[in-house]
Amino acid sequence: MSDYNRRDFLKSSAALAAFSGASAAGALLPAALAQAQGTSAKVRVGLMLPYTGTFAQLGVAIENGFRLALAERGGKFGGRELEFFKVDDESDPPKAPENANKLVQRDKVDVVVGTVHSGVAMGMAKVIRESGTLWINPNAGADEVTGALCAPNIFRTSFTNWQTTYALGKVLKAKGHKTAVFITWNYAGGVQMMGGFKEGFEKEGGKLVKELYLPFPQVEFQALLTEIASIKPDAVVSFFAGGGAAKFLKDYQAAGLKGKIPLYGSGFLTDGVLEAVGDAGEGVETTLHYADGLDTKKDNAFRLAYAKTYKLQPDVYAVQGYDAGQLLAAGLDGVKGNVGDKAGMIKAMESAKIDSPRGPWTLSKAHNPVQDMYLRKVVGKQNKVMGVAWKALADPARGCKA
Ligand code: BEZ
């Protein structure tokens, strides 16, 4: 972050602290106050995730991953235990400011970990920027969060929407596809993943001939699939996730398009859903920052520990939650658990080298992972890694003054 941004952030944090309490001690957050008093209060962590609705499974995987990172460190980060405060955000953007405030104002958390849905993340951003609370975003890809709305207290352990589809342009070109249709939900997540794909594909000389949208979280795909059949593009590219992705894969097959028009997507289309879709996903190729079969020491150990603990196979969401835990650990280790030293925590987090199951990554100046994008193909129940579609892809962070 630039000195200008850092100065502004520290000034607004100090102003807020002064506003929230008359004395210097009163201005400290609860855990920081306890630290100053030499007591051992827990670090207060707010989990704002979807626990109901089409993204419910994603929220659970993120929390599982986060708790696994904590368990691996004996239940402490920076020598401090954590206390959790949970809000189900229902993937409902209009409720996002109120939900974020429940954690920030009511529960007075030291750090917020959330969320999944880009629209909800946009609703959280204002509350987080105004309060100066540390925010680790373990999924929602809204480009603005580490773009125009970037701030010293905002970190992401996942991706930008742009990052997940930009590399697909090169992939389709290599396959000889010249035209494509993009189909997705009409909200920030879908529109921005379409935008990343369009930019990458058109740079390679391809043409995006049609953008097809339906409202989030609707899953009535039939009319749009009929339209695709009549357009006959060389390829279809898609973003859906969770329950919506499973239904789309099955409907694509039932509409007779599978095997006729090759289907691609950002990896969310096939991550965490293959058990539910029979052979409807077989052969679908996607790009994402995680894949099955990476066969590294770190990934193998993570997968084994996750499966043993939760009796479930991990997916990309579990990895992002795990890395959110690892990033918070780096921050708290860097200040020896003194959560009141926010500037120290930010510095430690900015320079963290995360040893992730996806492969090692670091943060960009805008606090978004710079990471490899894998090409994956569905083989049986796996998103099998086929290679690296783009090495160390950094989001352009458009509008970020960092
Ligand atoms: C998003 O809204 O940013 C999103 C939701 C689910 C999976 C990936 C991205």
mmCIF file of C-alpha atoms and ligand atoms in Angstrom:
data_model
loop_
_atom_site.group_PDB
_atom_site.id
_atom_site.type_symbol
_atom_site.label_atom_id
_atom_site.label_comp_id
_atom_site.label_asym_id
_atom_site.label_seq_id
_atom_site.Cartn_x
_atom_site.Cartn_y
_atom_site.Cartn_z
ATOM 1 C CA MET A 1 0.000 0.000 0.000
ATOM 2 C CA SER A 2 1.229 3.536 -0.666
ATOM 3 C CA ASP A 3 2.243 5.755 2.243
ATOM 4 C CA TYR A 4 -0.687 7.985 1.369
ATOM 5 C CA ASN A 5 -3.211 5.165 1.763
ATOM 6 C CA ARG A 6 -1.534 3.824 4.878
ATOM 7 C CA ARG A 7 -1.531 7.302 6.494
ATOM 8 C CA ASP A 8 -5.208 7.817 5.663
ATOM 9 C CA PHE A 9 -6.102 4.410 7.086
ATOM 10 C CA LEU A 10 -4.196 4.963 10.329
ATOM 11 C CA LYS A 11 -5.739 8.426 10.692
ATOM 12 C CA SER A 12 -9.281 7.133 10.198
ATOM 13 C CA SER A 13 -8.667 4.223 12.614
ATOM 14 C CA ALA A 14 -7.452 6.669 15.245
ATOM 15 C CA ALA A 15 -10.440 8.939 14.660
ATOM 16 C CA LEU A 16 -12.819 6.011 15.032
ATOM 17 C CA ALA A 17 -11.092 4.851 18.178
ATOM 18 C CA ALA A 18 -11.331 8.334 19.642
ATOM 19 C CA PHE A 19 -15.006 8.470 18.696
ATOM 20 C CA SER A 20 -15.804 5.110 20.305
ATOM 21 C CA GLY A 21 -14.354 5.899 23.715
ATOM 22 C CA ALA A 22 -13.192 8.948 25.665
ATOM 23 C CA SER A 23 -10.073 7.491 27.236
ATOM 24 C CA ALA A 24 -7.182 5.926 25.402
ATOM 25 C CA ALA A 25 -7.868 2.581 27.085
ATOM 26 C CA GLY A 26 -11.563 2.845 26.220
ATOM 27 C CA ALA A 27 -10.629 3.345 22.593
ATOM 28 C CA LEU A 28 -8.970 -0.064 22.355
ATOM 29 C CA LEU A 29 -10.840 -3.059 20.995
ATOM 30 C CA PRO A 30 -11.655 -5.716 23.638
ATOM 31 C CA ALA A 31 -8.861 -8.181 22.817
ATOM 32 C CA ALA A 32 -6.344 -5.363 22.459
ATOM 33 C CA LEU A 33 -7.474 -3.918 25.789
ATOM 34 C CA ALA A 34 -7.019 -7.286 27.449
ATOM 35 C CA GLN A 35 -3.583 -7.561 25.888
ATOM 36 C CA ALA A 36 -2.667 -4.095 27.176
ATOM 37 C CA GLN A 37 -3.827 -5.188 30.626
ATOM 38 C CA GLY A 38 -1.785 -8.356 30.400
ATOM 39 C CA THR A 39 -4.820 -10.643 30.431
ATOM 40 C CA SER A 40 -5.368 -13.443 27.980
ATOM 41 C CA ALA A 41 -8.597 -12.591 26.187
ATOM 42 C CA LYS A 42 -9.229 -14.483 22.993
ATOM 43 C CA VAL A 43 -8.880 -12.878 19.591
ATOM 44 C CA ARG A 44 -12.407 -12.211 18.349
ATOM 45 C CA VAL A 45 -13.024 -13.606 14.862
ATOM 46 C CA GLY A 46 -16.263 -12.905 13.005
ATOM 47 C CA LEU A 47 -17.284 -15.482 10.409
ATOM 48 C CA MET A 48 -19.687 -13.959 7.893
ATOM 49 C CA LEU A 49 -20.539 -16.787 5.508
ATOM 50 C CA PRO A 50 -23.547 -18.366 3.802
ATOM 51 C CA TYR A 51 -24.815 -21.275 5.883
ATOM 52 C CA THR A 52 -28.143 -21.518 4.020
ATOM 53 C CA GLY A 53 -29.113 -21.264 0.341
ATOM 54 C CA THR A 54 -27.316 -22.292 -2.837
ATOM 55 C CA PHE A 55 -23.840 -21.418 -1.444
ATOM 56 C CA ALA A 56 -24.344 -23.081 1.981
ATOM 57 C CA GLN A 57 -21.886 -25.907 1.271
ATOM 58 C CA LEU A 58 -19.249 -23.355 0.260
ATOM 59 C CA GLY A 59 -19.543 -21.502 3.563
ATOM 60 C CA VAL A 60 -19.175 -24.727 5.530
ATOM 61 C CA ALA A 61 -16.068 -25.768 3.542
ATOM 62 C CA ILE A 62 -14.454 -22.366 4.197
ATOM 63 C CA GLU A 63 -15.092 -22.602 7.943
ATOM 64 C CA ASN A 64 -13.807 -26.202 7.989
ATOM 65 C CA GLY A 65 -10.603 -25.134 6.242
ATOM 66 C CA PHE A 66 -10.072 -22.193 8.602
ATOM 67 C CA ARG A 67 -10.556 -24.381 11.679
ATOM 68 C CA LEU A 68 -8.124 -26.969 10.285
ATOM 69 C CA ALA A 69 -5.394 -24.307 10.002
ATOM 70 C CA LEU A 70 -6.108 -23.377 13.635
ATOM 71 C CA ALA A 71 -6.081 -26.992 14.842
ATOM 72 C CA GLU A 72 -2.725 -27.563 13.125
ATOM 73 C CA ARG A 73 -1.303 -24.747 15.257
ATOM 74 C CA GLY A 74 -2.597 -26.217 18.499
ATOM 75 C CA GLY A 75 -5.660 -23.934 18.578
ATOM 76 C CA LYS A 76 -3.659 -20.701 18.753
ATOM 77 C CA PHE A 77 -2.417 -18.012 16.380
ATOM 78 C CA GLY A 78 0.366 -15.799 17.724
ATOM 79 C CA GLY A 79 -0.011 -17.563 21.066
ATOM 80 C CA ARG A 80 -3.668 -16.492 21.390
ATOM 81 C CA GLU A 81 -6.832 -18.561 21.311
ATOM 82 C CA LEU A 82 -9.677 -17.458 19.057
ATOM 83 C CA GLU A 83 -13.324 -16.855 19.874
ATOM 84 C CA PHE A 84 -15.762 -17.180 16.975
ATOM 85 C CA PHE A 85 -18.850 -15.089 16.231
ATOM 86 C CA LYS A 86 -20.971 -16.346 13.341
ATOM 87 C CA VAL A 87 -23.467 -14.709 11.002
ATOM 88 C CA ASP A 88 -25.313 -16.512 8.186
ATOM 89 C CA ASP A 89 -25.294 -13.924 5.379
ATOM 90 C CA GLU A 90 -27.665 -16.066 3.250
ATOM 91 C CA SER A 91 -25.856 -14.787 0.114
ATOM 92 C CA ASP A 92 -28.255 -11.848 0.348
ATOM 93 C CA PRO A 93 -26.603 -8.538 -0.657
ATOM 94 C CA PRO A 94 -29.239 -6.126 0.773
ATOM 95 C CA LYS A 95 -28.689 -7.650 4.248
ATOM 96 C CA ALA A 96 -24.885 -7.411 4.001
ATOM 97 C CA PRO A 97 -24.266 -4.029 5.722
ATOM 98 C CA GLU A 98 -26.496 -4.985 8.663
ATOM 99 C CA ASN A 99 -24.888 -8.419 8.938
ATOM 100 C CA ALA A 100 -21.371 -6.968 8.809
ATOM 101 C CA ASN A 101 -22.337 -4.477 11.504
ATOM 102 C CA LYS A 102 -23.531 -7.300 13.758
ATOM 103 C CA LEU A 103 -19.935 -8.507 13.826
ATOM 104 C CA VAL A 104 -18.171 -5.145 13.788
ATOM 105 C CA GLN A 105 -20.390 -3.043 16.091
ATOM 106 C CA ARG A 106 -22.280 -5.573 18.205
ATOM 107 C CA ASP A 107 -19.674 -8.326 18.655
ATOM 108 C CA LYS A 108 -16.679 -5.993 18.346
ATOM 109 C CA VAL A 109 -14.623 -8.559 16.475
ATOM 110 C CA ASP A 110 -10.937 -7.982 15.781
ATOM 111 C CA VAL A 111 -11.118 -9.524 12.327
ATOM 112 C CA VAL A 112 -13.906 -10.443 9.922
ATOM 113 C CA VAL A 113 -13.534 -13.559 7.753
ATOM 114 C CA GLY A 114 -16.057 -13.630 4.902
ATOM 115 C CA THR A 115 -17.694 -14.098 2.458
ATOM 116 C CA VAL A 116 -18.659 -16.127 -0.646
ATOM 117 C CA HIS A 117 -21.015 -13.956 -2.760
ATOM 118 C CA SER A 118 -19.549 -10.942 -4.593
ATOM 119 C CA GLY A 119 -22.646 -8.806 -4.025
ATOM 120 C CA VAL A 120 -22.504 -9.470 -0.285
ATOM 121 C CA ALA A 121 -18.799 -8.570 -0.275
ATOM 122 C CA MET A 122 -19.638 -5.229 -1.887
ATOM 123 C CA GLY A 123 -22.165 -4.598 0.890
ATOM 124 C CA MET A 124 -19.552 -5.463 3.538
ATOM 125 C CA ALA A 125 -16.872 -3.261 2.007
ATOM 126 C CA LYS A 126 -18.368 0.060 3.141
ATOM 127 C CA VAL A 127 -18.736 -1.102 6.764
ATOM 128 C CA ILE A 128 -15.225 -2.542 6.787
ATOM 129 C CA ARG A 129 -13.608 0.515 5.217
ATOM 130 C CA GLU A 130 -15.362 2.872 7.632
ATOM 131 C CA SER A 131 -14.598 0.839 10.749
ATOM 132 C CA GLY A 132 -11.024 -0.062 9.793
ATOM 133 C CA THR A 133 -11.628 -3.636 11.010
ATOM 134 C CA LEU A 134 -9.287 -6.225 9.506
ATOM 135 C CA TRP A 135 -11.043 -8.201 6.789
ATOM 136 C CA ILE A 136 -9.872 -11.478 5.260
ATOM 137 C CA ASN A 137 -12.037 -12.429 2.302
ATOM 138 C CA PRO A 138 -11.813 -16.215 1.713
ATOM 139 C CA ASN A 139 -13.841 -16.375 -1.509
ATOM 140 C CA ALA A 140 -15.972 -13.538 -2.921
ATOM 141 C CA GLY A 141 -14.211 -12.450 -6.110
ATOM 142 C CA ALA A 142 -15.711 -8.943 -6.588
ATOM 143 C CA ASP A 143 -12.927 -7.218 -8.538
ATOM 144 C CA GLU A 144 -13.477 -3.910 -6.696
ATOM 145 C CA VAL A 145 -12.566 -5.358 -3.276
ATOM 146 C CA THR A 146 -8.896 -5.410 -4.267
ATOM 147 C CA GLY A 147 -9.459 -2.843 -7.022
ATOM 148 C CA ALA A 148 -11.143 0.534 -6.610
ATOM 149 C CA LEU A 149 -12.106 -0.292 -2.988
ATOM 150 C CA CYS A 150 -8.690 -1.615 -1.922
ATOM 151 C CA ALA A 151 -7.558 -0.556 1.543
ATOM 152 C CA PRO A 152 -4.792 -1.441 4.010
ATOM 153 C CA ASN A 153 -7.195 -3.472 6.200
ATOM 154 C CA ILE A 154 -8.701 -5.496 3.314
ATOM 155 C CA PHE A 155 -7.087 -8.833 2.335
ATOM 156 C CA ARG A 156 -8.178 -11.688 0.127
ATOM 157 C CA THR A 157 -7.016 -15.332 0.141
ATOM 158 C CA SER A 158 -9.031 -16.377 -2.888
ATOM 159 C CA PHE A 159 -9.098 -14.667 -6.311
ATOM 160 C CA THR A 160 -10.648 -11.853 -8.282
ATOM 161 C CA ASN A 161 -13.467 -12.826 -10.607
ATOM 162 C CA TRP A 162 -11.337 -11.593 -13.517
ATOM 163 C CA GLN A 163 -8.478 -13.942 -12.535
ATOM 164 C CA THR A 164 -10.585 -17.103 -12.780
ATOM 165 C CA THR A 165 -11.577 -16.745 -16.442
ATOM 166 C CA TYR A 166 -8.910 -14.570 -18.081
ATOM 167 C CA ALA A 167 -6.656 -17.569 -18.869
ATOM 168 C CA LEU A 168 -9.523 -19.410 -20.603
ATOM 169 C CA GLY A 169 -9.024 -17.232 -23.696
ATOM 170 C CA LYS A 170 -5.664 -18.876 -24.342
ATOM 171 C CA VAL A 171 -7.136 -22.325 -23.644
ATOM 172 C CA LEU A 172 -9.961 -21.919 -26.162
ATOM 173 C CA LYS A 173 -7.626 -20.484 -28.790
ATOM 174 C CA ALA A 174 -5.313 -23.511 -28.432
ATOM 175 C CA LYS A 175 -8.342 -25.753 -29.075
ATOM 176 C CA GLY A 176 -9.161 -23.846 -32.231
ATOM 177 C CA HIS A 177 -12.413 -22.329 -30.932
ATOM 178 C CA LYS A 178 -13.232 -19.004 -32.588
ATOM 179 C CA THR A 179 -16.673 -18.217 -31.151
ATOM 180 C CA ALA A 180 -18.132 -18.667 -27.679
ATOM 181 C CA VAL A 181 -21.281 -18.004 -25.659
ATOM 182 C CA PHE A 182 -20.987 -17.148 -21.940
ATOM 183 C CA ILE A 183 -23.822 -18.160 -19.592
ATOM 184 C CA THR A 184 -24.035 -17.160 -15.934
ATOM 185 C CA TRP A 185 -26.002 -15.442 -13.171
ATOM 186 C CA ASN A 186 -26.623 -11.730 -13.536
ATOM 187 C CA TYR A 187 -24.685 -10.321 -10.580
ATOM 188 C CA ALA A 188 -21.134 -9.081 -9.963
ATOM 189 C CA GLY A 189 -19.637 -12.597 -9.781
ATOM 190 C CA GLY A 190 -21.087 -13.683 -13.122
ATOM 191 C CA VAL A 191 -20.695 -10.399 -14.971
ATOM 192 C CA GLN A 192 -17.045 -9.981 -13.922
ATOM 193 C CA MET A 193 -16.104 -13.569 -14.784
ATOM 194 C CA MET A 194 -17.705 -12.978 -18.185
ATOM 195 C CA GLY A 195 -15.604 -9.787 -18.456
ATOM 196 C CA GLY A 196 -12.331 -11.595 -17.652
ATOM 197 C CA PHE A 197 -13.091 -14.265 -20.230
ATOM 198 C CA LYS A 198 -14.086 -11.735 -22.927
ATOM 199 C CA GLU A 199 -10.873 -9.765 -22.400
ATOM 200 C CA GLY A 200 -8.647 -12.867 -22.570
ATOM 201 C CA PHE A 201 -10.519 -14.469 -25.498
ATOM 202 C CA GLU A 202 -10.692 -11.347 -27.641
ATOM 203 C CA LYS A 203 -6.968 -10.720 -27.077
ATOM 204 C CA GLU A 204 -6.460 -14.122 -28.678
ATOM 205 C CA GLY A 205 -8.651 -13.180 -31.635
ATOM 206 C CA GLY A 206 -11.799 -15.025 -30.465
ATOM 207 C CA LYS A 207 -15.315 -13.579 -30.483
ATOM 208 C CA LEU A 208 -17.791 -13.714 -27.621
ATOM 209 C CA VAL A 209 -20.993 -13.860 -29.663
ATOM 210 C CA LYS A 210 -23.561 -13.813 -26.843
ATOM 211 C CA GLU A 211 -23.796 -13.186 -23.090
ATOM 212 C CA LEU A 212 -26.683 -15.061 -21.479
ATOM 213 C CA TYR A 213 -27.839 -14.233 -17.949
ATOM 214 C CA LEU A 214 -30.432 -15.345 -15.453
ATOM 215 C CA PRO A 215 -31.111 -13.753 -12.066
ATOM 216 C CA PHE A 216 -29.180 -15.115 -9.049
ATOM 217 C CA PRO A 217 -29.929 -17.757 -7.706
ATOM 218 C CA GLN A 218 -32.412 -18.995 -10.328
ATOM 219 C CA VAL A 219 -31.756 -22.349 -12.000
ATOM 220 C CA GLU A 220 -34.346 -22.426 -14.781
ATOM 221 C CA PHE A 221 -31.821 -22.903 -17.605
ATOM 222 C CA GLN A 222 -34.039 -24.451 -20.286
ATOM 223 C CA ALA A 223 -34.836 -21.379 -22.402
ATOM 224 C CA LEU A 224 -31.190 -20.273 -22.441
ATOM 225 C CA LEU A 225 -29.978 -23.756 -23.365
ATOM 226 C CA THR A 226 -32.409 -23.749 -26.293
ATOM 227 C CA GLU A 227 -30.962 -20.412 -27.364
ATOM 228 C CA ILE A 228 -27.407 -21.829 -27.203
ATOM 229 C CA ALA A 229 -28.462 -24.750 -29.408
ATOM 230 C CA SER A 230 -29.740 -22.323 -32.012
ATOM 231 C CA ILE A 231 -26.597 -20.097 -31.907
ATOM 232 C CA LYS A 232 -24.245 -23.103 -32.328
ATOM 233 C CA PRO A 233 -21.056 -21.472 -30.984
ATOM 234 C CA ASP A 234 -17.740 -23.344 -31.077
ATOM 235 C CA ALA A 235 -17.750 -23.413 -27.255
ATOM 236 C CA VAL A 236 -19.875 -22.545 -24.219
ATOM 237 C CA VAL A 237 -18.222 -20.935 -21.195
ATOM 238 C CA SER A 238 -19.972 -20.689 -17.841
ATOM 239 C CA PHE A 239 -19.851 -19.650 -14.226
ATOM 240 C CA PHE A 240 -22.211 -21.198 -11.721
ATOM 241 C CA ALA A 241 -21.322 -22.564 -8.294
ATOM 242 C CA GLY A 242 -22.733 -24.789 -5.559
ATOM 243 C CA GLY A 243 -26.213 -26.212 -6.133
ATOM 244 C CA GLY A 244 -26.696 -24.017 -9.225
ATOM 245 C CA ALA A 245 -23.598 -25.479 -10.889
ATOM 246 C CA ALA A 246 -24.751 -29.058 -10.256
ATOM 247 C CA LYS A 247 -28.155 -28.320 -11.811
ATOM 248 C CA PHE A 248 -26.565 -26.568 -14.817
ATOM 249 C CA LEU A 249 -24.266 -29.504 -15.622
ATOM 250 C CA LYS A 250 -27.183 -31.933 -15.474
ATOM 251 C CA ASP A 251 -29.437 -29.694 -17.583
ATOM 252 C CA TYR A 252 -26.674 -29.157 -20.187
ATOM 253 C CA GLN A 253 -26.471 -32.907 -20.611
ATOM 254 C CA ALA A 254 -30.253 -33.397 -20.594
ATOM 255 C CA ALA A 255 -30.638 -30.715 -23.295
ATOM 256 C CA GLY A 256 -28.422 -32.822 -25.569
ATOM 257 C CA LEU A 257 -25.615 -30.229 -25.691
ATOM 258 C CA LYS A 258 -22.989 -32.356 -23.954
ATOM 259 C CA GLY A 259 -20.761 -33.945 -26.577
ATOM 260 C CA LYS A 260 -22.019 -31.475 -29.194
ATOM 261 C CA ILE A 261 -20.738 -28.095 -27.958
ATOM 262 C CA PRO A 262 -17.740 -28.310 -25.586
ATOM 263 C CA LEU A 263 -18.333 -26.767 -22.182
ATOM 264 C CA TYR A 264 -15.714 -24.714 -20.282
ATOM 265 C CA GLY A 265 -15.857 -22.536 -17.214
ATOM 266 C CA SER A 266 -14.213 -21.018 -14.224
ATOM 267 C CA GLY A 267 -13.479 -23.991 -11.982
ATOM 268 C CA PHE A 268 -16.384 -23.285 -9.624
ATOM 269 C CA LEU A 269 -18.597 -24.922 -12.240
ATOM 270 C CA THR A 270 -17.200 -28.331 -11.334
ATOM 271 C CA ASP A 271 -15.632 -27.888 -7.870
ATOM 272 C CA GLY A 272 -17.421 -29.549 -4.961
ATOM 273 C CA VAL A 273 -20.300 -30.794 -7.162
ATOM 274 C CA LEU A 274 -19.003 -33.886 -8.957
ATOM 275 C CA GLU A 275 -20.469 -36.353 -6.452
ATOM 276 C CA ALA A 276 -23.906 -34.913 -7.207
ATOM 277 C CA VAL A 277 -23.896 -34.882 -11.017
ATOM 278 C CA GLY A 278 -23.195 -38.435 -12.170
ATOM 279 C CA ASP A 279 -21.317 -38.283 -15.477
ATOM 280 C CA ALA A 280 -22.731 -34.874 -16.503
ATOM 281 C CA GLY A 281 -19.424 -33.159 -15.680
ATOM 282 C CA GLU A 282 -17.177 -35.652 -17.510
ATOM 283 C CA GLY A 283 -14.713 -33.916 -19.837
ATOM 284 C CA VAL A 284 -15.590 -30.335 -18.815
ATOM 285 C CA GLU A 285 -12.440 -28.186 -18.769
ATOM 286 C CA THR A 286 -12.019 -25.255 -16.420
ATOM 287 C CA THR A 287 -9.380 -22.885 -15.074
ATOM 288 C CA LEU A 288 -8.877 -22.279 -11.359
ATOM 289 C CA HIS A 289 -6.195 -21.776 -8.726
ATOM 290 C CA TYR A 290 -6.692 -25.283 -7.312
ATOM 291 C CA ALA A 291 -7.031 -28.752 -8.819
ATOM 292 C CA ASP A 292 -7.139 -32.427 -7.896
ATOM 293 C CA GLY A 293 -3.956 -34.441 -8.283
ATOM 294 C CA LEU A 294 -1.427 -31.684 -7.648
ATOM 295 C CA ASP A 295 0.475 -34.341 -5.695
ATOM 296 C CA THR A 296 2.632 -32.009 -3.646
ATOM 297 C CA LYS A 297 3.691 -32.730 -0.084
ATOM 298 C CA LYS A 298 1.613 -29.823 1.228
ATOM 299 C CA ASP A 299 -1.521 -30.686 -0.726
ATOM 300 C CA ASN A 300 -1.357 -34.388 0.106
ATOM 301 C CA ALA A 301 -1.011 -33.626 3.824
ATOM 302 C CA PHE A 302 -3.863 -31.097 3.687
ATOM 303 C CA ARG A 303 -6.191 -33.481 1.864
ATOM 304 C CA LEU A 304 -5.475 -36.299 4.264
ATOM 305 C CA ALA A 305 -6.007 -34.124 7.352
ATOM 306 C CA TYR A 306 -9.213 -32.593 5.928
ATOM 307 C CA ALA A 307 -10.669 -35.986 4.968
ATOM 308 C CA LYS A 308 -9.786 -37.445 8.373
ATOM 309 C CA THR A 309 -11.258 -34.505 10.288
ATOM 310 C CA TYR A 310 -14.448 -33.892 8.327
ATOM 311 C CA LYS A 311 -15.033 -37.216 6.496
ATOM 312 C CA LEU A 312 -15.270 -35.142 3.305
ATOM 313 C CA GLN A 313 -12.994 -34.441 0.382
ATOM 314 C CA PRO A 314 -11.677 -30.839 0.362
ATOM 315 C CA ASP A 315 -12.370 -28.481 -2.518
ATOM 316 C CA VAL A 316 -11.204 -25.003 -3.532
ATOM 317 C CA TYR A 317 -13.395 -23.373 -0.862
ATOM 318 C CA ALA A 318 -11.783 -25.457 1.890
ATOM 319 C CA VAL A 319 -8.344 -24.413 0.598
ATOM 320 C CA GLN A 320 -9.274 -20.725 0.643
ATOM 321 C CA GLY A 321 -10.609 -21.023 4.212
ATOM 322 C CA TYR A 322 -7.451 -22.851 5.262
ATOM 323 C CA ASP A 323 -5.336 -20.082 3.731
ATOM 324 C CA ALA A 324 -7.444 -17.426 5.488
ATOM 325 C CA GLY A 325 -6.410 -19.139 8.719
ATOM 326 C CA GLN A 326 -2.784 -19.251 7.576
ATOM 327 C CA LEU A 327 -2.825 -15.537 6.702
ATOM 328 C CA LEU A 328 -4.335 -14.578 10.059
ATOM 329 C CA ALA A 329 -1.728 -16.778 11.762
ATOM 330 C CA ALA A 330 1.018 -14.887 9.910
ATOM 331 C CA GLY A 331 -0.448 -11.562 11.067
ATOM 332 C CA LEU A 332 -0.825 -12.579 14.707
ATOM 333 C CA ASP A 333 2.545 -14.353 14.818
ATOM 334 C CA GLY A 334 4.104 -11.148 13.461
ATOM 335 C CA VAL A 335 2.858 -9.135 16.456
ATOM 336 C CA LYS A 336 3.147 -11.948 19.015
ATOM 337 C CA GLY A 337 -0.613 -11.993 19.457
ATOM 338 C CA ASN A 338 -0.969 -8.260 20.094
ATOM 339 C CA VAL A 339 -4.052 -7.764 17.935
ATOM 340 C CA GLY A 340 -4.110 -4.087 18.917
ATOM 341 C CA ASP A 341 -1.008 -3.544 16.777
ATOM 342 C CA LYS A 342 -3.000 -3.379 13.571
ATOM 343 C CA ALA A 343 -0.254 -1.716 11.541
ATOM 344 C CA GLY A 344 2.153 -4.482 12.619
ATOM 345 C CA MET A 345 -0.348 -7.163 11.685
ATOM 346 C CA ILE A 346 -0.933 -5.595 8.278
ATOM 347 C CA LYS A 347 2.795 -5.468 7.627
ATOM 348 C CA ALA A 348 3.223 -9.122 8.599
ATOM 349 C CA MET A 349 0.295 -10.188 6.438
ATOM 350 C CA GLU A 350 1.488 -8.171 3.449
ATOM 351 C CA SER A 351 4.844 -9.936 3.455
ATOM 352 C CA ALA A 352 3.500 -13.430 4.212
ATOM 353 C CA LYS A 353 4.490 -16.278 1.922
ATOM 354 C CA ILE A 354 1.591 -18.660 2.139
ATOM 355 C CA ASP A 355 2.456 -22.352 1.834
ATOM 356 C CA SER A 356 -0.902 -23.324 0.385
ATOM 357 C CA PRO A 357 -2.280 -26.671 -0.806
ATOM 358 C CA ARG A 358 -2.781 -24.866 -4.152
ATOM 359 C CA GLY A 359 0.964 -24.041 -4.285
ATOM 360 C CA PRO A 360 2.867 -21.189 -2.634
ATOM 361 C CA TRP A 361 1.510 -17.679 -3.146
ATOM 362 C CA THR A 362 2.153 -14.104 -2.083
ATOM 363 C CA LEU A 363 -0.064 -11.043 -2.030
ATOM 364 C CA SER A 364 -0.068 -8.284 -4.635
ATOM 365 C CA LYS A 365 0.194 -4.652 -3.534
ATOM 366 C CA ALA A 366 -3.612 -4.596 -3.589
ATOM 367 C CA HIS A 367 -3.673 -7.618 -1.193
ATOM 368 C CA ASN A 368 -4.905 -10.220 -3.690
ATOM 369 C CA PRO A 369 -3.099 -13.551 -4.285
ATOM 370 C CA VAL A 370 -0.655 -13.727 -7.197
ATOM 371 C CA GLN A 371 -1.101 -17.345 -8.168
ATOM 372 C CA ASP A 372 -0.929 -20.029 -10.833
ATOM 373 C CA MET A 373 -4.112 -20.775 -12.746
ATOM 374 C CA TYR A 374 -4.440 -24.476 -13.461
ATOM 375 C CA LEU A 375 -6.161 -26.054 -16.439
ATOM 376 C CA ARG A 376 -8.333 -28.868 -15.083
ATOM 377 C CA LYS A 377 -10.481 -31.541 -16.703
ATOM 378 C CA VAL A 378 -13.232 -33.575 -15.106
ATOM 379 C CA VAL A 379 -12.211 -37.222 -15.062
ATOM 380 C CA GLY A 380 -14.544 -39.388 -12.971
ATOM 381 C CA LYS A 381 -15.086 -37.525 -9.704
ATOM 382 C CA GLN A 382 -11.947 -35.402 -10.019
ATOM 383 C CA ASN A 383 -11.005 -32.000 -11.389
ATOM 384 C CA LYS A 384 -7.761 -33.450 -12.662
ATOM 385 C CA VAL A 385 -4.881 -31.033 -13.184
ATOM 386 C CA MET A 386 -3.830 -30.899 -16.863
ATOM 387 C CA GLY A 387 -1.182 -28.202 -16.550
ATOM 388 C CA VAL A 388 -0.725 -24.546 -15.683
ATOM 389 C CA ALA A 389 -2.858 -22.318 -17.908
ATOM 390 C CA TRP A 390 -1.193 -19.134 -16.612
ATOM 391 C CA LYS A 391 1.821 -18.890 -14.336
ATOM 392 C CA ALA A 392 1.644 -16.377 -11.442
ATOM 393 C CA LEU A 393 -1.410 -14.511 -12.709
ATOM 394 C CA ALA A 394 -1.832 -11.147 -10.968
ATOM 395 C CA ASP A 395 -5.109 -9.255 -11.099
ATOM 396 C CA PRO A 396 -4.684 -5.823 -12.750
ATOM 397 C CA ALA A 397 -6.269 -4.216 -9.623
ATOM 398 C CA ARG A 398 -7.898 -1.527 -11.714
ATOM 399 C CA GLY A 399 -8.673 1.589 -9.693
ATOM 400 C CA CYS A 400 -6.590 0.590 -6.641
ATOM 401 C CA LYS A 401 -4.391 3.443 -5.458
ATOM 402 C CA ALA A 402 -2.055 1.087 -3.563
HETATM 403 C C1 BEZ B 1 -18.711 -14.815 -6.052
HETATM 404 O O1 BEZ B 1 -19.873 -14.373 -5.966
HETATM 405 O O2 BEZ B 1 -17.730 -14.061 -6.047
HETATM 406 C C2 BEZ B 1 -18.513 -16.294 -6.123
HETATM 407 C C3 BEZ B 1 -19.435 -17.156 -5.585
HETATM 408 C C4 BEZ B 1 -19.214 -18.520 -5.631
HETATM 409 C C5 BEZ B 1 -18.061 -19.014 -6.196
HETATM 410 C C6 BEZ B 1 -17.135 -18.157 -6.730
HETATM 411 C C7 BEZ B 1 -17.357 -16.783 -6.700
#
